């Protein structure tokens, strides 16, 4: 808490590290914990406040680590517990916070809990997962679909029952209605808090307590193939059940035992569903992720409207947050193009609320083509020839222009990135990296940008402009979403431009974003 009552995560910026693709130090082509430590300078130089590391726990890697077989260990591919302890220290020495991923909705099918549960209907761990008899004709208990394609149920022949998996077969859903599950998972959280982590990003929280009557999900009329296989049904009964919030509150209580560590929740949903996770007494997640900038069309009026709706929907005292990309969604520079990616970065870093930057977006990384024989993502592998899947956004960070782009001396687990590497961008005053470093420095130096209020100034088909105010300081932000010049709808002394230099008064150049001191 600083002198104005703002905890670090309200002023701060979160940087997501996807460990498999950050830095390899062993030559096996997969990033590791020592690699993260080696590259902390890059993170600190960028000017962010916290890193969130995607899962580093023991895992058969059926879903790139989101299938966990031991909630309190370290996956040997990534290193050892000693490496982790050294990393925690190094992160803190850099003045940064460390958030881990916590994946409560499902374990791996290799977790000893599931191995026991599947062994017999009478096993004491049986009820730690969600089992049901087949329907009379042998089909799965209901119509729910796996997010990665196919039914959300797999038959365990030995015991004659199906188990639920909202994701891959290797990710059986844990039964959070069982108090023993809750106690075991909260103990896992405590172990990591004791080891010094400053919080968690909580994975797939919308799936914590699927309907216990297992009612069929209704079909969706507006479904398009690109939405993904599971989206052909509304998730009325499988997701966002009110009981899930009770669990989130209990998780928060555990975080409070350690002086209010941070919980950021991942729960894709409608606005009211996302807002639910703050908790009516702000006793849920401090930050339920707000993914609208990922989902919304790249249109200034639509975005301006959403900002107003989101701000208005926040419970009293709740803190906003914004996200442009992550390891599951197309790269922003691919969605909107290189020029608009700078405008997008300026939007992310000047809105009111905590921003999360996905590793590589500070470089303008793009989706890469992945040859079929290199696909890793179960979503892609289960849906061959469809172009679905998340590997294109997960390729390694290009650190330099040497072999393996400085990421690995071995064969990388995914193809290398075509983006200009860090070392080259760092020496180029016109690069995306230099721009984002300047933008973050500006955000840090202006309380109006970190903790100030937000007011919409202008939104039409081409330009979004808003003011951020703190005390008697006003910062105006004007963003040109088009590749044509546009009139500048607000005043002030230019402080930062996406274009590096400043042009004539009264105009925004094509694809230009401007921060002005008013
Ligand atoms: C979350 C993760 C995603 C993972 C899924 C299942 O959405 O971000 O990568 O596949 O949960 O754990």
XYZ file of C-alpha atoms and ligand atoms in Angstrom:
530
model
C 0.000 0.000 0.000
C 1.490 3.373 -0.901
C 0.777 6.674 0.863
C -2.349 7.260 -1.224
C -3.833 3.871 -0.382
C -3.043 2.229 -3.702
C -1.779 -1.313 -3.419
C 1.003 -2.159 -5.884
C -1.258 -3.961 -8.340
C -3.466 -0.910 -8.865
C -0.563 1.184 -10.116
C 1.282 -1.769 -11.576
C 1.606 -3.484 -14.941
C 1.555 -7.282 -15.201
C 3.759 -9.053 -17.772
C 2.809 -12.600 -18.741
C 5.703 -15.005 -19.222
C 4.980 -18.160 -21.192
C 7.874 -20.180 -19.791
C 8.225 -22.703 -22.598
C 8.983 -19.833 -24.983
C 10.884 -17.320 -22.893
C 14.479 -18.518 -22.614
C 16.050 -21.966 -22.804
C 19.274 -22.488 -20.843
C 19.670 -26.268 -21.218
C 19.573 -26.662 -25.002
C 16.437 -28.828 -25.012
C 14.518 -26.224 -27.025
C 12.111 -25.393 -24.195
C 12.397 -22.358 -21.942
C 13.086 -22.834 -18.238
C 13.231 -21.109 -14.850
C 16.912 -20.214 -15.110
C 16.076 -18.666 -18.474
C 13.466 -16.448 -16.880
C 16.040 -15.387 -14.300
C 18.595 -14.658 -17.004
C 16.157 -12.362 -18.828
C 14.727 -10.469 -15.872
C 16.722 -7.450 -17.018
C 14.520 -7.232 -20.109
C 11.405 -7.272 -17.964
C 12.755 -4.696 -15.540
C 13.958 -2.450 -18.393
C 10.499 -2.580 -19.893
C 9.237 -1.013 -16.688
C 6.555 -3.479 -15.621
C 5.819 -4.358 -11.998
C 4.972 -8.047 -11.892
C 5.473 -11.206 -13.866
C 2.819 -13.909 -14.135
C 4.357 -17.196 -15.220
C 2.131 -19.744 -16.981
C 2.247 -23.190 -15.282
C 5.637 -24.580 -14.223
C 4.346 -27.586 -12.255
C 4.983 -31.267 -13.042
C 2.878 -32.102 -16.070
C 2.579 -34.662 -18.872
C 2.206 -31.552 -21.086
C -1.031 -32.616 -22.768
C -2.028 -28.933 -22.599
C 1.352 -27.215 -22.315
C 1.414 -27.453 -18.524
C -2.261 -26.660 -17.860
C -2.560 -30.366 -16.991
C -0.907 -30.616 -13.596
C 0.172 -33.857 -11.952
C 1.570 -32.289 -8.754
C 0.344 -28.913 -7.527
C 3.322 -28.231 -5.297
C 6.300 -29.367 -7.388
C 8.326 -28.025 -10.317
C 8.300 -29.689 -13.731
C 11.829 -31.025 -14.389
C 11.784 -29.541 -17.920
C 11.656 -26.141 -16.235
C 14.147 -26.847 -13.436
C 14.082 -27.638 -9.740
C 12.563 -26.229 -6.610
C 15.968 -24.744 -5.825
C 15.897 -22.962 -9.209
C 12.459 -21.655 -8.322
C 13.636 -20.357 -4.971
C 16.560 -18.607 -6.654
C 14.128 -17.128 -9.170
C 11.781 -15.773 -6.490
C 14.727 -14.043 -4.873
C 15.954 -12.617 -8.179
C 12.490 -11.360 -9.113
C 12.211 -9.579 -5.792
C 15.756 -8.226 -6.094
C 14.648 -6.599 -9.357
C 11.811 -4.932 -7.479
C 9.245 -7.091 -9.260
C 6.390 -9.248 -7.970
C 5.916 -12.881 -8.931
C 2.546 -14.406 -9.792
C 2.098 -18.069 -10.633
C -0.693 -19.750 -12.539
C -3.093 -21.741 -10.365
C -5.143 -24.292 -12.300
C -7.952 -25.418 -10.004
C -10.698 -26.633 -12.347
C -8.907 -29.788 -13.462
C -5.769 -31.791 -12.764
C -3.876 -34.049 -15.129
C -5.172 -37.606 -15.521
C -1.683 -38.592 -14.306
C -2.188 -36.891 -10.973
C -2.079 -39.546 -8.215
C -5.513 -38.300 -7.114
C -7.032 -39.223 -10.468
C -5.053 -42.443 -10.727
C -6.638 -43.467 -7.420
C -10.071 -42.148 -8.372
C -10.217 -44.103 -11.607
C -9.093 -47.345 -9.973
C -12.470 -48.192 -8.418
C -15.872 -46.740 -7.662
C -15.111 -47.239 -3.973
C -11.771 -45.508 -3.907
C -11.668 -42.717 -1.307
C -10.514 -40.318 -4.058
C -13.363 -41.289 -6.427
C -15.476 -38.286 -5.455
C -12.569 -35.892 -5.997
C -13.581 -35.931 -9.680
C -16.937 -35.804 -11.484
C -18.241 -39.244 -12.483
C -21.587 -40.240 -13.951
C -23.175 -43.364 -15.387
C -23.699 -43.517 -19.162
C -27.156 -42.745 -20.492
C -29.324 -45.833 -21.141
C -27.985 -46.098 -24.696
C -24.396 -45.807 -23.521
C -23.895 -42.176 -24.567
C -22.197 -39.627 -22.278
C -24.334 -38.256 -19.420
C -25.154 -34.977 -21.178
C -24.363 -32.873 -24.267
C -21.491 -30.799 -22.910
C -18.565 -30.312 -25.260
C -14.842 -30.155 -24.608
C -13.255 -26.784 -25.370
C -10.808 -28.705 -27.539
C -13.445 -30.632 -29.529
C -15.572 -33.727 -28.960
C -17.631 -34.615 -25.887
C -16.604 -33.305 -22.466
C -16.878 -36.883 -21.150
C -14.637 -39.912 -21.473
C -15.671 -43.408 -20.433
C -13.485 -45.174 -17.917
C -14.149 -48.724 -19.065
C -12.811 -50.400 -15.945
C -15.429 -48.770 -13.706
C -18.139 -48.229 -16.324
C -18.574 -44.504 -15.694
C -17.744 -41.346 -17.577
C -15.577 -38.593 -16.108
C -15.999 -34.918 -16.981
C -13.255 -32.947 -18.699
C -14.072 -29.455 -19.912
C -10.750 -29.435 -21.796
C -8.622 -32.391 -22.992
C -9.254 -35.969 -21.858
C -6.047 -35.691 -19.885
C -7.607 -32.859 -17.807
C -10.302 -34.440 -15.586
C -12.476 -31.883 -13.789
C -11.916 -31.731 -10.043
C -15.014 -31.876 -7.854
C -14.869 -28.644 -5.886
C -18.050 -29.545 -4.005
C -15.921 -32.061 -2.112
C -14.421 -30.341 0.974
C -11.315 -32.532 0.837
C -10.525 -31.199 -2.646
C -10.934 -27.663 -1.440
C -8.682 -28.231 1.566
C -5.970 -29.883 -0.551
C -6.001 -27.110 -3.139
C -5.933 -24.333 -0.545
C -2.961 -26.037 1.081
C -1.214 -26.005 -2.303
C -1.822 -22.265 -2.533
C -0.408 -21.805 0.961
C 2.752 -23.705 0.067
C 3.462 -21.308 -2.799
C 2.634 -18.273 -0.681
C 5.118 -19.576 1.907
C 7.659 -19.891 -0.907
C 7.224 -16.198 -1.592
C 4.831 -15.846 -4.507
C 2.918 -12.588 -4.536
C -0.259 -13.998 -6.023
C -1.842 -16.186 -8.647
C -3.575 -15.927 -11.963
C -6.417 -18.407 -11.461
C -7.139 -20.457 -14.564
C -10.587 -21.201 -16.042
C -12.474 -20.136 -12.934
C -15.788 -20.256 -14.789
C -15.608 -24.051 -14.684
C -15.150 -24.524 -10.931
C -18.600 -25.885 -10.117
C -20.514 -27.149 -13.154
C -24.239 -27.708 -12.583
C -24.659 -30.711 -10.273
C -27.775 -31.839 -12.141
C -25.682 -31.803 -15.337
C -28.455 -30.234 -17.396
C -27.861 -30.081 -21.169
C -26.456 -26.823 -22.495
C -28.769 -25.143 -25.042
C -27.524 -24.784 -28.646
C -26.241 -21.424 -29.882
C -27.858 -20.061 -33.016
C -25.131 -17.591 -33.981
C -22.269 -20.099 -33.771
C -19.481 -19.893 -36.359
C -16.848 -22.571 -36.798
C -14.008 -20.154 -35.975
C -15.509 -19.662 -32.513
C -14.236 -23.124 -31.623
C -15.991 -26.460 -31.258
C -17.380 -26.015 -27.754
C -18.957 -22.675 -28.555
C -21.776 -24.277 -30.563
C -23.553 -24.552 -27.209
C -24.304 -21.837 -24.678
C -22.413 -22.635 -21.492
C -25.528 -22.079 -19.383
C -25.008 -25.038 -17.067
C -21.335 -25.900 -17.431
C -19.914 -22.457 -16.553
C -20.277 -19.493 -14.200
C -22.460 -21.239 -11.644
C -23.000 -19.057 -8.553
C -21.422 -21.703 -6.314
C -18.143 -21.000 -8.105
C -18.035 -17.591 -6.455
C -18.136 -19.236 -3.021
C -14.984 -21.118 -3.963
C -13.336 -17.953 -5.247
C -14.153 -16.266 -1.924
C -12.477 -19.089 -0.074
C -9.405 -18.761 -2.307
C -9.364 -15.061 -1.549
C -9.546 -15.799 2.170
C -6.407 -17.926 1.759
C -4.695 -15.048 -0.057
C -5.743 -12.763 2.793
C -4.026 -15.047 5.310
C -0.829 -13.810 3.664
C -1.589 -10.109 3.818
C -3.765 -9.743 0.738
C -1.787 -11.452 -2.015
C -3.199 -10.859 -5.475
C -5.658 -13.135 -7.278
C -6.350 -12.403 -10.936
C -9.150 -14.557 -12.304
C -9.504 -15.936 -15.777
C -13.227 -16.393 -16.474
C -14.312 -15.683 -20.037
C -17.938 -14.600 -20.078
C -20.500 -11.851 -20.444
C -19.888 -8.644 -18.520
C -22.234 -9.543 -15.645
C -20.574 -12.934 -15.336
C -17.109 -11.371 -15.184
C -18.244 -8.787 -12.639
C -19.628 -11.527 -10.382
C -16.065 -12.620 -9.581
C -15.209 -9.364 -7.799
C -17.649 -10.524 -5.101
C -20.345 -8.218 -3.756
C -18.140 -7.265 -0.820
C -15.046 -7.189 -3.075
C -14.149 -10.486 -1.479
C -13.603 -12.409 -4.737
C -10.771 -11.908 -7.222
C -9.144 -8.480 -6.894
C -8.949 -8.512 -10.708
C -11.225 -10.705 -12.790
C -9.627 -10.435 -16.232
C -11.410 -8.066 -18.620
C -10.903 -9.571 -22.092
C -13.040 -7.209 -24.111
C -10.120 -5.631 -26.000
C -9.348 -9.127 -27.257
C -12.930 -9.848 -28.253
C -14.227 -6.475 -29.490
C -14.048 -5.321 -33.108
C -11.238 -2.805 -33.650
C -13.612 0.114 -33.802
C -13.228 3.314 -31.764
C -16.940 3.866 -31.133
C -17.535 0.281 -30.038
C -14.497 0.373 -27.757
C -15.492 3.740 -26.281
C -18.965 2.374 -25.542
C -17.538 -0.719 -23.949
C -15.194 1.322 -21.724
C -18.214 3.266 -20.440
C -20.265 0.119 -19.914
C -17.399 -1.643 -18.150
C -16.637 1.338 -15.901
C -20.326 1.654 -15.015
C -20.643 -2.059 -14.240
C -17.713 -2.138 -11.789
C -18.892 -2.708 -8.225
C -18.237 0.191 -5.866
C -14.512 0.319 -5.110
C -13.544 -2.367 -7.633
C -10.419 -1.778 -9.700
C -10.527 -2.184 -13.512
C -8.059 -4.071 -15.698
C -7.342 -4.499 -19.403
C -5.787 -7.208 -21.576
C -4.793 -7.151 -25.266
C -3.383 -10.621 -25.679
C -2.378 -13.875 -24.046
C -1.158 -17.375 -24.913
C -4.659 -18.395 -26.030
C -5.620 -15.603 -28.436
C -4.254 -14.264 -31.711
C -1.440 -11.749 -31.396
C -2.633 -8.147 -31.374
C -0.156 -7.232 -34.155
C -1.734 -9.952 -36.287
C -5.292 -8.949 -35.465
C -4.897 -5.239 -36.163
C -1.593 -4.963 -38.077
C 1.780 -3.538 -37.074
C 0.813 0.139 -37.239
C -2.359 -0.290 -35.192
C -0.524 -2.508 -32.689
C 1.163 0.675 -31.443
C -2.194 2.402 -31.101
C -3.436 -0.680 -29.237
C -0.459 -0.580 -26.862
C -1.153 3.081 -26.161
C -4.788 2.254 -25.438
C -3.852 -0.610 -23.088
C -1.337 1.498 -21.187
C -3.433 4.648 -20.821
C -6.812 3.247 -19.827
C -7.827 3.318 -16.179
C -6.887 -0.009 -14.652
C -4.166 -2.612 -14.414
C -2.804 -3.655 -17.834
C -1.473 -7.114 -18.608
C 1.091 -7.438 -21.422
C 1.638 -10.817 -23.063
C 5.328 -11.565 -23.592
C 6.461 -10.472 -27.036
C 3.671 -7.959 -27.592
C 6.224 -5.342 -26.503
C 8.148 -6.375 -29.634
C 5.127 -6.457 -31.926
C 5.350 -10.256 -32.289
C 2.950 -11.775 -34.820
C 1.292 -15.179 -35.238
C 3.624 -17.589 -37.003
C 2.639 -20.379 -39.388
C 3.152 -23.755 -37.739
C 3.740 -26.779 -40.001
C 1.265 -29.607 -39.265
C 4.025 -31.901 -38.051
C 5.130 -29.370 -35.436
C 1.708 -28.735 -33.899
C 1.681 -29.015 -30.102
C -1.685 -27.635 -29.021
C -4.393 -30.276 -28.407
C -6.943 -27.877 -29.842
C -5.049 -27.901 -33.159
C -4.248 -31.603 -33.035
C -7.902 -32.563 -32.354
C -9.129 -30.414 -35.240
C -6.681 -31.131 -38.084
C -6.711 -28.945 -41.167
C -8.937 -26.303 -39.561
C -6.347 -23.701 -38.623
C -7.648 -23.763 -35.028
C -5.107 -23.791 -32.248
C -2.844 -21.564 -30.237
C 0.668 -22.549 -31.281
C 1.033 -19.560 -33.674
C 1.028 -17.130 -30.713
C 3.307 -19.223 -28.523
C 6.549 -19.200 -30.502
C 9.752 -18.251 -28.660
C 10.830 -14.680 -27.978
C 13.472 -13.553 -30.511
C 16.277 -12.213 -28.315
C 18.971 -11.657 -30.944
C 19.740 -12.370 -34.575
C 22.085 -15.280 -33.876
C 21.239 -18.983 -34.287
C 18.146 -19.997 -32.358
C 17.420 -16.246 -32.003
C 19.199 -16.362 -28.647
C 16.308 -18.449 -27.303
C 17.940 -21.862 -27.588
C 21.084 -23.620 -28.736
C 18.958 -26.672 -29.537
C 15.890 -27.373 -31.626
C 13.058 -25.066 -30.521
C 9.787 -26.748 -29.481
C 7.918 -24.459 -31.893
C 9.259 -22.582 -34.939
C 11.233 -19.402 -34.261
C 9.721 -15.944 -34.528
C 10.095 -13.755 -37.611
C 9.843 -10.569 -35.523
C 12.851 -8.225 -35.250
C 14.748 -9.345 -32.133
C 15.187 -7.536 -28.853
C 18.848 -6.594 -29.370
C 18.072 -4.922 -32.706
C 14.933 -3.177 -31.479
C 16.672 -1.926 -28.341
C 19.126 0.064 -30.475
C 16.487 1.467 -32.812
C 14.782 4.654 -31.612
C 11.883 3.937 -33.957
C 11.228 0.345 -32.854
C 8.142 -1.035 -31.138
C 10.237 -1.926 -28.099
C 11.642 1.588 -27.748
C 8.142 2.994 -28.173
C 6.680 0.704 -25.499
C 9.488 1.418 -23.056
C 8.802 5.141 -23.479
C 5.078 4.634 -23.132
C 5.485 2.648 -19.908
C 7.914 5.228 -18.518
C 5.325 7.926 -19.244
C 2.601 5.905 -17.538
C 4.784 5.417 -14.482
C 5.684 9.089 -14.226
C 2.119 10.411 -14.484
C -0.277 9.623 -11.622
C -3.074 10.792 -13.939
C -2.338 7.727 -16.087
C -1.924 5.221 -13.277
C -4.570 6.240 -10.787
C -6.436 9.146 -12.402
C -10.080 9.178 -13.451
C -11.268 8.462 -16.984
C -13.520 10.684 -19.118
C -14.489 10.057 -22.716
C -13.792 13.105 -24.917
C -14.598 11.876 -28.396
C -15.448 8.730 -30.334
C -16.416 8.354 -33.961
C -15.632 5.915 -36.740
C -11.986 6.987 -36.815
C -10.797 8.381 -33.504
C -11.130 7.678 -29.805
C -10.026 10.352 -27.354
C -10.231 10.500 -23.579
C -8.884 12.390 -20.610
C -7.216 10.996 -17.513
C -7.219 13.336 -14.530
C -5.554 13.315 -11.150
C -5.561 16.409 -8.945
C -5.018 19.322 -11.284
C -3.115 17.298 -13.861
C -4.951 16.263 -17.040
C -3.553 13.933 -19.663
C -5.403 13.634 -22.969
C -5.067 10.582 -25.183
C -6.109 10.581 -28.854
C -5.983 7.431 -30.960
C -6.407 7.289 -34.722
C -7.768 3.841 -35.624
C -7.510 4.543 -39.373
C -4.741 4.772 -41.929
C -5.848 8.285 -42.896
C -5.133 11.624 -41.225
C -7.830 12.691 -38.764
C -8.562 15.930 -36.913
C -7.137 15.930 -33.376
C -10.181 16.231 -31.114
C -8.370 17.500 -28.007
C -5.606 19.876 -26.922
C -2.352 19.748 -25.092
C 1.377 19.521 -25.366
C 2.394 16.294 -27.112
C 4.292 13.992 -24.764
C 4.394 10.657 -26.601
C 3.468 9.687 -30.152
C 3.309 6.246 -31.689
C 5.360 7.823 -34.471
C 8.233 8.933 -32.253
C 8.226 12.544 -33.412
C 5.436 15.133 -33.340
C 3.700 16.587 -36.395
C 1.607 19.659 -37.095
C -0.848 20.837 -34.444
C -4.447 19.852 -34.785
C -3.971 16.641 -36.697
C -3.442 12.977 -36.051
C -1.354 11.270 -38.718
C -2.456 7.888 -40.133
C -2.331 5.224 -37.372
C -1.122 7.764 -34.850
C -1.736 7.726 -31.133
C -0.843 10.790 -29.069
C -0.535 11.437 -25.362
C -0.855 15.141 -24.529
C -0.347 17.068 -21.327
C -3.291 19.441 -21.024
C -7.086 -21.505 -19.702
C -5.665 -21.398 -20.209
C -5.525 -22.260 -21.423
C -5.794 -23.680 -21.028
C -7.147 -23.818 -20.352
C -7.262 -25.116 -19.637
O -8.013 -20.971 -20.582
O -5.349 -20.056 -20.449
O -4.248 -22.148 -22.008
O -5.771 -24.516 -22.166
O -7.383 -22.828 -19.386
O -6.460 -25.126 -18.497
